[in-house]
Short mmCIF file of C-alpha atoms in Angstrom, two decimals:
data_model
loop_
_atom_site.label_atom_id
_atom_site.label_comp_id
_atom_site.label_asym_id
_atom_site.label_seq_id
_atom_site.Cartn_x
_atom_site.Cartn_y
_atom_site.Cartn_z
CA MET A 49 -6.75 35.07 4.43
CA ASN A 50 -9.61 35.04 1.73
CA GLU A 51 -10.43 32.05 -0.09
CA SER A 52 -8.61 32.82 -3.28
CA GLU A 53 -5.25 33.19 -1.40
CA LEU A 54 -6.18 30.36 0.60
CA LEU A 55 -6.48 28.37 -3.47
CA GLN A 56 -3.38 29.53 -4.21
CA LEU A 57 -1.92 27.29 -1.24
CA ILE A 58 -3.56 24.13 -2.26
CA PRO A 59 -0.02 23.66 -4.51
CA GLU A 60 2.10 23.77 -1.40
CA TYR A 61 -0.49 22.00 0.42
CA VAL A 62 0.00 18.75 -1.88
CA LEU A 63 3.69 19.25 -1.94
CA GLY A 64 3.19 19.48 2.31
CA THR A 65 5.53 22.54 2.90
CA LEU A 66 2.39 24.50 4.40
CA SER A 67 2.81 26.28 8.15
CA GLU A 68 0.53 24.60 10.48
CA GLU A 69 -0.98 27.67 10.86
CA GLU A 70 -1.99 27.73 6.73
CA ARG A 71 -2.24 24.01 6.54
CA ARG A 72 -5.47 24.15 9.34
CA GLN A 73 -7.11 27.08 7.03
CA VAL A 74 -6.86 25.14 3.86
CA ASP A 75 -8.25 22.06 5.83
CA ALA A 76 -11.18 24.27 6.53
CA LEU A 77 -11.65 25.73 3.04
CA LEU A 78 -11.42 21.77 1.83
CA GLU A 79 -14.43 21.37 3.94
CA HIS A 80 -16.85 23.35 2.24
CA SER A 81 -15.38 24.26 -0.57
CA ALA A 82 -16.01 22.21 -3.83
CA GLU A 83 -13.64 24.40 -5.96
CA ALA A 84 -11.06 23.89 -3.73
CA ARG A 85 -11.35 19.64 -3.21
CA GLU A 86 -11.26 19.84 -7.36
CA GLU A 87 -8.25 21.37 -7.15
CA LEU A 88 -6.54 19.49 -4.69
CA ARG A 89 -7.61 16.23 -6.83
CA SER A 90 -6.16 17.71 -9.46
CA TYR A 91 -2.45 18.30 -7.84
CA GLN A 92 -2.87 15.16 -5.65
CA GLU A 93 -3.54 12.97 -9.22
CA MET A 94 -0.49 14.93 -10.98
CA MET A 95 1.84 13.56 -8.10
CA VAL A 96 1.08 10.02 -8.69
CA GLY A 97 1.82 11.11 -12.38
CA VAL A 98 5.51 12.38 -11.04
CA ALA A 99 5.72 9.38 -8.85
CA ALA A 100 5.36 6.73 -11.36
CA LEU A 101 7.78 9.09 -13.72
CA SER A 102 10.78 7.40 -11.08
CA PRO A 103 12.71 4.76 -12.16
CA ARG A 104 11.55 1.50 -12.02
CA ARG A 105 12.55 -0.98 -9.35
CA GLN A 106 11.14 -3.80 -8.79
CA ALA A 107 9.73 -4.94 -5.01
CA PRO A 108 11.42 -8.00 -4.16
CA VAL A 109 8.93 -10.75 -4.68
CA HIS A 110 8.97 -12.10 -0.61
CA LEU A 111 7.30 -8.69 0.01
CA ASN A 112 3.97 -9.94 -0.88
CA THR A 113 4.21 -13.09 1.32
CA ASP A 114 5.81 -12.04 3.98
CA PHE A 115 3.35 -8.67 4.08
CA LYS A 116 0.16 -11.67 3.77
CA LYS A 117 1.78 -13.15 7.37
CA LEU A 118 1.89 -10.00 8.96
CA LEU A 119 -1.83 -9.53 7.99
CA GLU A 120 -2.69 -12.70 9.94
CA GLN A 121 -1.10 -11.56 12.58
CA SER A 122 -2.11 -7.67 12.95
CA THR A 123 -5.90 -9.49 13.23
CA PRO A 124 -5.97 -10.96 16.71
CA VAL A 125 -7.98 -13.93 18.08
CA ALA A 126 -9.14 -12.62 21.34
CA ALA A 127 -9.00 -16.02 23.69
CA PRO A 128 -10.26 -16.25 27.39
CA ALA A 129 -7.30 -15.38 29.97
CA PRO A 130 -6.68 -19.07 31.55
CA VAL A 131 -7.59 -19.47 35.42
CA SER A 132 -4.78 -20.20 37.49
CA THR A 133 -6.00 -21.07 40.35
CA THR A 134 -5.14 -24.12 41.50
CA ALA A 135 -7.70 -27.02 43.22
CA SER A 136 -5.49 -27.28 46.44
CA ASN A 137 -5.55 -23.21 47.15
CA ARG A 138 -8.86 -22.64 46.12
CA PRO A 139 -11.28 -21.79 49.75
CA PRO A 140 -14.24 -23.86 49.84
CA LEU A 141 -17.43 -21.80 48.04
CA ARG A 142 -20.64 -22.74 50.47
CA PHE A 143 -24.00 -20.97 48.96
CA THR A 144 -27.09 -21.28 50.22
CA SER A 145 -30.46 -21.42 48.14
CA GLN A 146 -31.41 -18.24 49.40
CA SER A 147 -28.32 -16.53 48.85
CA LEU A 148 -28.07 -18.20 45.07
CA LEU A 149 -31.49 -16.56 44.70
CA LEU A 150 -30.60 -13.45 45.98
CA ALA A 151 -27.61 -13.16 43.67
CA ALA A 152 -29.35 -14.73 40.22
CA ALA A 153 -32.38 -11.26 40.81
CA ALA A 154 -29.21 -8.87 41.84
CA ALA A 155 -27.70 -10.19 38.39
CA LEU A 156 -30.59 -9.90 36.42
CA VAL A 157 -31.82 -6.52 37.69
CA LEU A 158 -27.96 -5.27 36.80
CA ILE A 159 -28.07 -6.69 33.35
CA LEU A 160 -31.57 -5.25 32.36
CA GLY A 161 -30.44 -2.03 33.58
CA VAL A 162 -27.07 -2.23 31.59
CA PHE A 163 -29.12 -3.45 28.75
CA LEU A 164 -31.67 -0.60 29.07
CA ILE A 165 -29.16 2.30 29.42
CA THR A 166 -26.87 0.73 26.55
CA ARG A 167 -29.40 0.65 24.14
CA THR A 168 -30.74 4.52 24.66
CA VAL A 169 -26.91 5.48 24.78
CA GLN A 170 -27.14 3.34 21.36
CA GLN A 171 -31.19 4.45 19.94
CA ASN A 172 -29.79 8.33 21.07
CA ALA A 173 -26.15 8.49 18.84
CA GLN A 174 -27.94 6.94 16.40
CA GLN A 175 -30.47 9.49 15.75
CA GLN A 176 -27.45 12.15 16.56
CA GLN A 177 -25.78 10.67 13.37
CA ILE A 178 -28.76 10.77 11.51
CA ALA A 179 -29.67 14.60 12.76
CA ALA A 180 -26.27 15.24 11.68
CA ILE A 181 -26.66 13.68 7.89
CA THR A 182 -29.95 14.68 6.62
CA GLY A 183 -28.85 18.80 8.54
CA ASP A 184 -25.98 18.87 6.33
CA ALA A 185 -25.78 21.40 4.04
CA SER A 186 -23.52 19.47 1.87
CA ALA A 187 -25.60 16.00 2.22
CA VAL A 188 -27.05 14.94 -1.33
CA ARG A 189 -30.58 13.19 -1.63
CA VAL A 190 -31.60 10.58 -4.08
CA THR A 191 -35.08 9.80 -4.98
CA LEU A 192 -35.54 5.97 -5.34
CA ASP A 193 -37.47 5.79 -7.94
CA VAL A 194 -39.65 2.54 -8.28
CA GLN A 195 -38.33 0.61 -11.16
CA PRO A 196 -40.75 -0.55 -14.36
CA ASP A 197 -42.66 -3.37 -13.71
CA SER A 198 -41.17 -4.44 -10.50
CA GLY A 199 -44.66 -3.86 -9.22
CA ALA A 200 -42.90 -2.53 -6.15
CA GLN A 201 -45.08 0.51 -4.17
CA GLY A 202 -43.77 3.22 -2.23
CA GLN A 203 -41.33 5.88 -1.47
CA VAL A 204 -37.46 5.92 -1.13
CA SER A 205 -34.82 8.11 -0.68
CA PHE A 206 -31.57 7.82 0.28
CA VAL A 207 -29.22 10.47 1.45
CA ALA A 208 -25.38 10.87 2.12
CA VAL A 209 -23.00 13.72 2.85
CA PRO A 210 -19.85 13.38 0.35
CA GLY A 211 -16.42 11.16 1.11
CA GLN A 212 -18.73 9.81 4.20
CA ASP A 213 -19.14 6.36 5.25
CA ARG A 214 -22.63 6.67 6.52
CA GLY A 215 -25.74 6.88 4.70
CA VAL A 216 -29.49 7.46 5.78
CA LEU A 217 -32.77 5.64 4.07
CA LEU A 218 -36.18 7.24 4.94
CA GLY A 219 -39.72 6.69 3.10
CA THR A 220 -42.24 4.63 3.55
CA LEU A 221 -42.23 0.72 1.68
CA PRO A 222 -45.46 -1.78 2.63
CA GLU A 223 -45.31 -4.95 4.29
CA LEU A 224 -44.11 -7.86 2.95
CA PRO A 225 -45.15 -11.63 4.12
CA ALA A 226 -43.18 -13.00 6.54
CA GLY A 227 -40.40 -15.06 4.64
CA GLN A 228 -39.07 -11.90 2.44
CA GLN A 229 -37.09 -8.26 3.85
CA TYR A 230 -36.10 -5.65 1.81
CA GLN A 231 -32.29 -5.73 1.03
CA LEU A 232 -30.57 -2.29 0.17
CA TRP A 233 -27.82 -2.60 -2.50
CA ILE A 234 -24.50 -0.30 -3.26
CA ILE A 235 -23.30 -0.44 -6.61
CA ALA A 236 -20.33 1.25 -6.63
CA GLY A 237 -18.84 -1.41 -9.33
CA GLU A 238 -19.54 -4.43 -11.11
CA THR A 239 -20.85 -5.90 -7.96
CA PRO A 240 -23.28 -4.98 -5.73
CA ILE A 241 -22.55 -4.84 -2.36
CA GLY A 242 -25.64 -6.07 0.08
CA VAL A 243 -25.44 -3.43 3.13
CA LYS A 244 -28.70 -3.38 5.05
CA VAL A 245 -32.01 -5.87 5.28
CA TYR A 246 -34.70 -5.17 6.88
CA ASP A 247 -38.79 -5.02 7.88
CA ALA A 248 -40.53 -2.85 6.07
CA ALA A 249 -41.49 -1.00 9.82
CA GLU A 250 -38.33 -0.14 10.63
CA LEU A 251 -38.51 1.91 7.50
CA THR A 252 -41.00 4.21 9.28
CA SER A 253 -38.35 5.79 11.20
CA GLU A 254 -35.32 6.77 9.18
CA ILE A 255 -32.24 4.03 9.11
CA LEU A 256 -28.80 4.65 9.42
CA VAL A 257 -26.60 2.57 6.98
CA ASP A 258 -22.84 2.05 7.01
CA LEU A 259 -21.70 2.11 3.31
CA PRO A 260 -18.99 -0.15 1.88
CA VAL A 261 -17.41 2.75 0.56
CA PRO A 262 -17.09 6.40 0.70
CA ALA A 263 -20.68 8.06 -0.52
CA ARG A 264 -19.81 9.88 -3.75
CA ASN A 265 -21.04 8.32 -7.72
CA PHE A 266 -22.60 4.88 -6.65
CA GLY A 267 -26.38 3.53 -7.33
CA VAL A 268 -28.55 2.60 -4.46
CA GLY A 269 -30.46 0.17 -5.42
CA ILE A 270 -33.46 -2.46 -3.47
CA THR A 271 -34.49 -5.48 -4.04
CA VAL A 272 -36.95 -8.31 -2.27
CA GLU A 273 -34.98 -10.98 -0.49
CA PRO A 274 -35.31 -13.56 1.44
CA ARG A 275 -35.64 -13.81 4.96
CA GLY A 276 -32.18 -12.81 6.16
CA GLY A 277 -30.53 -11.51 2.92
CA SER A 278 -28.65 -12.69 -0.26
CA GLN A 279 -25.24 -12.36 -1.22
CA THR A 280 -26.68 -11.77 -4.84
CA PRO A 281 -29.82 -9.41 -5.79
CA THR A 282 -32.68 -11.26 -7.11
CA PRO A 283 -34.33 -9.44 -9.73
CA PRO A 284 -36.55 -7.40 -10.13
CA ILE A 285 -34.85 -3.96 -8.57
CA ALA A 286 -37.72 -2.55 -6.80
CA PHE A 287 -36.22 0.69 -6.11
CA PHE A 288 -33.03 2.69 -7.71
CA GLY A 289 -30.78 5.47 -7.88
CA SER A 290 -27.98 7.23 -8.64
CA TYR A 291 -26.11 9.06 -6.07
CA GLN A 292 -23.68 11.62 -7.72
CA THR A 293 -21.51 14.42 -6.19
CA SER A 294 -20.04 15.33 -9.23
CA MET B 176 -11.19 -5.88 -9.51
CA ASP B 177 -10.60 -2.60 -10.10
CA ASP B 178 -9.46 -0.19 -7.14
CA THR B 179 -13.33 0.90 -6.29
CA GLN B 180 -14.19 -2.87 -5.68
CA LEU B 181 -10.74 -3.72 -3.73
CA ILE B 182 -11.12 -0.53 -1.18
CA ALA B 183 -14.28 -1.90 -0.87
CA ALA B 184 -13.11 -5.18 -0.03
CA ILE B 185 -10.85 -3.57 2.19
CA LEU B 186 -13.24 -2.02 4.31
CA ARG B 187 -15.20 -5.56 5.24
CA ARG B 188 -11.95 -6.27 6.25
CA ASP B 189 -11.25 -8.84 3.34
CA GLN B 190 -7.56 -9.96 3.91
CA ASP B 191 -6.99 -11.31 0.04
CA ALA B 192 -7.90 -8.15 -1.27
CA MET B 193 -5.42 -6.28 0.65
CA VAL B 194 -2.86 -8.95 -0.43
CA ALA B 195 -4.54 -7.99 -4.28
CA LEU B 196 -3.87 -4.25 -3.16
CA HIS B 197 -0.07 -4.89 -2.19
CA ALA B 198 0.78 -6.97 -5.13
CA ARG B 199 -0.85 -4.35 -8.00
CA TYR B 200 1.16 -1.19 -6.32
CA ALA B 201 4.14 -2.68 -4.20
CA ASP B 202 6.45 -1.82 -7.24
CA LEU B 203 5.00 1.34 -7.05
CA ILE B 204 5.70 2.22 -3.19
CA TYR B 205 8.72 0.55 -3.18
CA SER B 206 10.07 2.71 -6.36
CA ILE B 207 8.92 6.07 -4.57
CA GLY B 208 10.77 4.74 -1.01
CA TYR B 209 13.85 4.17 -3.27
CA ARG B 210 13.83 7.41 -4.88
CA ILE B 211 13.69 9.66 -1.67
CA LEU B 212 15.38 6.70 0.68
CA ASN B 213 18.38 5.51 -2.01
CA ASP B 214 18.70 2.13 0.16
CA SER B 215 16.56 -1.32 -0.58
CA GLY B 216 16.13 -2.66 2.73
CA THR B 217 14.56 0.62 4.16
CA ALA B 218 12.50 1.01 0.62
CA GLU B 219 11.00 -2.72 1.12
CA GLU B 220 10.42 -1.59 5.39
CA CYS B 221 8.35 1.23 3.69
CA VAL B 222 6.37 -0.84 1.49
CA GLN B 223 5.35 -3.42 4.36
CA ASP B 224 4.35 0.09 6.75
CA VAL B 225 2.68 2.11 3.65
CA PHE B 226 0.08 -1.17 3.36
CA MET B 227 -0.09 -1.97 7.18
CA ARG B 228 -0.86 2.08 7.38
CA VAL B 229 -3.69 1.34 4.73
CA TRP B 230 -5.33 -1.85 6.53
CA GLN B 231 -5.28 -0.25 9.89
CA ASN B 232 -7.18 2.85 8.51
CA THR B 233 -8.81 2.40 5.47
CA SER B 234 -11.87 4.56 6.66
CA GLN B 235 -9.66 7.59 6.53
CA TYR B 236 -9.85 6.94 2.85
CA ASP B 237 -11.88 9.80 1.17
CA SER B 238 -12.58 9.39 -2.61
CA GLY B 239 -13.74 13.28 -2.60
CA ARG B 240 -10.12 14.11 -2.40
CA GLY B 241 -8.70 11.75 -4.58
CA SER B 242 -8.29 8.50 -6.11
CA LEU B 243 -7.06 5.47 -4.08
CA VAL B 244 -3.73 5.38 -5.89
CA ALA B 245 -2.81 9.24 -5.20
CA TRP B 246 -3.69 8.12 -0.78
CA LEU B 247 -1.42 5.33 -1.73
CA VAL B 248 1.40 7.63 -2.72
CA GLY B 249 0.46 10.69 -0.14
CA ILE B 250 1.21 7.82 2.71
CA ALA B 251 4.61 6.50 0.77
CA ARG B 252 6.00 10.30 0.47
CA ASN B 253 5.10 10.63 4.52
CA ILE B 254 6.23 7.32 5.55
CA ALA B 255 9.45 7.23 3.58
CA ILE B 256 10.35 11.02 4.10
CA ASP B 257 10.38 10.09 8.03
CA LYS B 258 12.70 7.52 7.68
CA LEU B 259 14.85 9.57 5.19
CA ARG B 260 14.60 12.27 8.55
CA GLN B 261 15.27 9.55 11.50
CA ARG B 262 19.01 8.78 9.89
CA GLY B 263 19.48 12.25 9.02
CA ARG B 264 19.73 12.21 5.69
CA GLN B 265 18.93 14.57 2.56
CA VAL B 266 17.47 13.62 -1.08
CA THR B 267 20.07 13.85 -3.53
CA VAL B 268 18.12 15.20 -6.30
CA ASP B 269 18.80 13.23 -9.58
CA ASP B 270 19.03 14.83 -12.72
CA ARG B 271 16.27 14.13 -15.65
CA ASP B 272 18.03 11.55 -17.96
CA GLY B 273 15.73 8.99 -16.72
CA LEU B 274 12.86 10.50 -18.19
CA ASP B 275 13.73 10.16 -21.76
CA ASP B 276 13.55 6.03 -21.54
CA SER B 277 9.60 5.05 -20.15
CA ASP B 278 10.29 1.14 -20.28
CA ARG B 279 12.32 1.84 -17.28
CA LEU B 280 9.96 3.92 -15.23
CA VAL B 281 7.63 2.87 -12.55
CA ALA B 282 4.73 3.86 -14.62
CA ALA B 283 5.48 0.59 -16.82
CA ALA B 284 3.82 -1.48 -13.80
CA MET B 285 1.03 0.74 -13.02
CA PRO B 286 -1.81 -1.72 -13.77
CA GLU B 287 -2.75 -1.71 -17.41
CA ASN B 288 -6.21 0.33 -16.54
CA TRP B 289 -4.84 3.17 -14.68
CA ARG B 290 -6.69 5.77 -15.87
CA ASP B 291 -4.35 8.51 -16.12
CA ARG B 292 -1.53 6.78 -18.28
CA GLU B 293 -2.83 9.00 -21.06
CA HIS B 294 -1.74 12.37 -18.95
CA LEU B 295 1.87 10.65 -18.65
CA ASP B 296 3.57 11.91 -21.74
CA ALA B 297 2.69 15.51 -21.27
CA LEU B 298 3.93 15.55 -17.85
CA ARG B 299 6.97 13.96 -18.92
CA LEU B 300 8.06 16.43 -21.25
CA GLN B 301 7.32 19.37 -18.92
CA MET B 302 9.14 17.82 -16.39
CA LYS B 303 12.07 17.89 -18.52
CA GLU B 304 11.49 21.28 -20.33
CA LEU B 305 10.76 22.71 -16.16
CA PRO B 306 13.67 24.88 -15.75
CA ASP B 307 16.10 23.62 -13.23
CA GLU B 308 15.51 25.81 -10.23
CA GLN B 309 12.48 24.97 -10.27
CA TYR B 310 12.70 21.36 -10.83
CA GLN B 311 15.17 21.65 -7.94
CA ALA B 312 12.90 23.54 -5.55
CA LEU B 313 9.86 20.53 -6.10
CA TYR B 314 12.42 18.03 -6.22
CA LEU B 315 13.87 18.79 -2.75
CA ALA B 316 9.99 19.92 -1.82
CA TYR B 317 8.19 16.87 -2.63
CA PHE B 318 11.40 14.45 -2.43
CA GLY B 319 13.21 15.59 0.29
CA GLY B 320 10.48 16.75 2.67
CA MET B 321 12.15 19.96 3.02
CA SER B 322 10.59 22.70 4.10
CA GLN B 323 10.17 26.57 2.27
CA SER B 324 12.61 27.42 4.73
CA ASP B 325 15.32 24.93 4.28
CA ILE B 326 15.20 24.60 0.36
CA ALA B 327 15.60 28.72 0.79
CA GLU B 328 18.79 27.90 3.18
CA HIS B 329 19.92 25.27 1.52
CA LEU B 330 19.99 27.21 -2.36
CA ASN B 331 20.73 30.56 -0.63
CA LEU B 332 17.81 31.96 -1.80
CA PRO B 333 15.13 34.88 -0.51
CA LEU B 334 11.86 32.85 1.15
CA GLY B 335 10.40 34.52 -1.71
CA THR B 336 12.13 33.31 -4.74
CA VAL B 337 11.68 29.81 -3.50
CA LYS B 338 7.59 30.15 -3.25
CA THR B 339 7.83 31.77 -6.21
CA ARG B 340 9.69 28.87 -8.30
CA MET B 341 7.54 25.89 -6.26
CA ARG B 342 4.25 27.26 -7.54
CA LEU B 343 5.15 28.77 -10.99
CA GLY B 344 6.86 24.45 -11.35
CA MET B 345 3.90 22.71 -9.73
CA GLN B 346 1.42 24.79 -11.97
CA LYS B 347 3.02 24.05 -15.12
CA LEU B 348 3.32 20.02 -14.12
CA ARG B 349 -0.40 20.34 -13.24
CA ASP B 350 -1.77 21.78 -16.63
CA ALA B 351 0.38 19.56 -18.84
CA TRP B 352 -1.12 16.88 -16.88
CA LEU B 353 -4.43 18.37 -17.40
CA ASP B 354 -3.17 18.83 -21.22
CA LYS B 355 -3.85 22.27 -20.98
CA ASN B 356 -0.36 23.06 -22.97
#
């Protein structure tokens, strides 16, 4: 099926009446076609209207309280497993100082090895994710402009693939005094959300950033904050850019 | 908080935000569940299942494909239809008389700032004007979860006819929604 024919299937896609194969093809179209995504969006929003034209039934009030309890129960607190061995059946423990030293050395080597392997794997995974984002043809790149009167220097850009929950910050910034750090903010509503605190040295390579909302139409700002970051941005904003996908 | 702020807070695992989302849309989800299942107990289960799924799969929400409320409605419909099938029941197509009394529609319980409220009247009028055969096919598909071949068999019609009716009906509703009429 060509793109035009697949576009015609979007109403049925929304109704859920397509075959598995047709659905798969529409999914593939949606991955790369902004027109198809817009078409899907308009039908989905219209179906909210259809649903909102249902006869009104008031949900019982206790559902909200019950849900709160369900939510609390759904977040288990990890507790250490109890040790059941009793003193009476525990075998006697005898160590020499030499065997203790050897065991400690072996444990240290093991921990160091695991740490190095884990760090390498994490770094490789991060580099792959950064490359996937910056190399994606649909990625949107925003230059964050130095804000007037902020006195800021440097160049910073933000890149993210629309709809994804990760982005990449890249550029160069001057070093700050020891007690200060840069903080990245995403402004998707009225309240800016602090997403990353970092030193200038970290920005010599790209930084992978977890976004609080999927990448779509938000502001991206950078401020200078006390080390460790702040709950709300401290004026003046040093850099700002508008990430727009539509 | 608007929906964008709520989902951002929920992504940060803020339970209070999740409870606030529940309070905001429980009536809508319950009304959809009841419309499909025609049973208050199962509609209540549906509400809790929907919001628990949102909590567990928040990162799957893609604002590029629609609003948060559209995502919620899609989940609600899927869960309610699964329950309908588990009980081996079929949805009953309602008449459209209820559309005349807008105060008794769940739209009246939508948040004040629901941005699509202004489109609703055009959609309501178009739903009333839709030919019976198009309305019936759409209703059975959307609220009954029936496949096109099931509908064709149910209505004793050729499959092509059912497909055409659905497509035409959906296009008319969408055009009304977008104020193209």
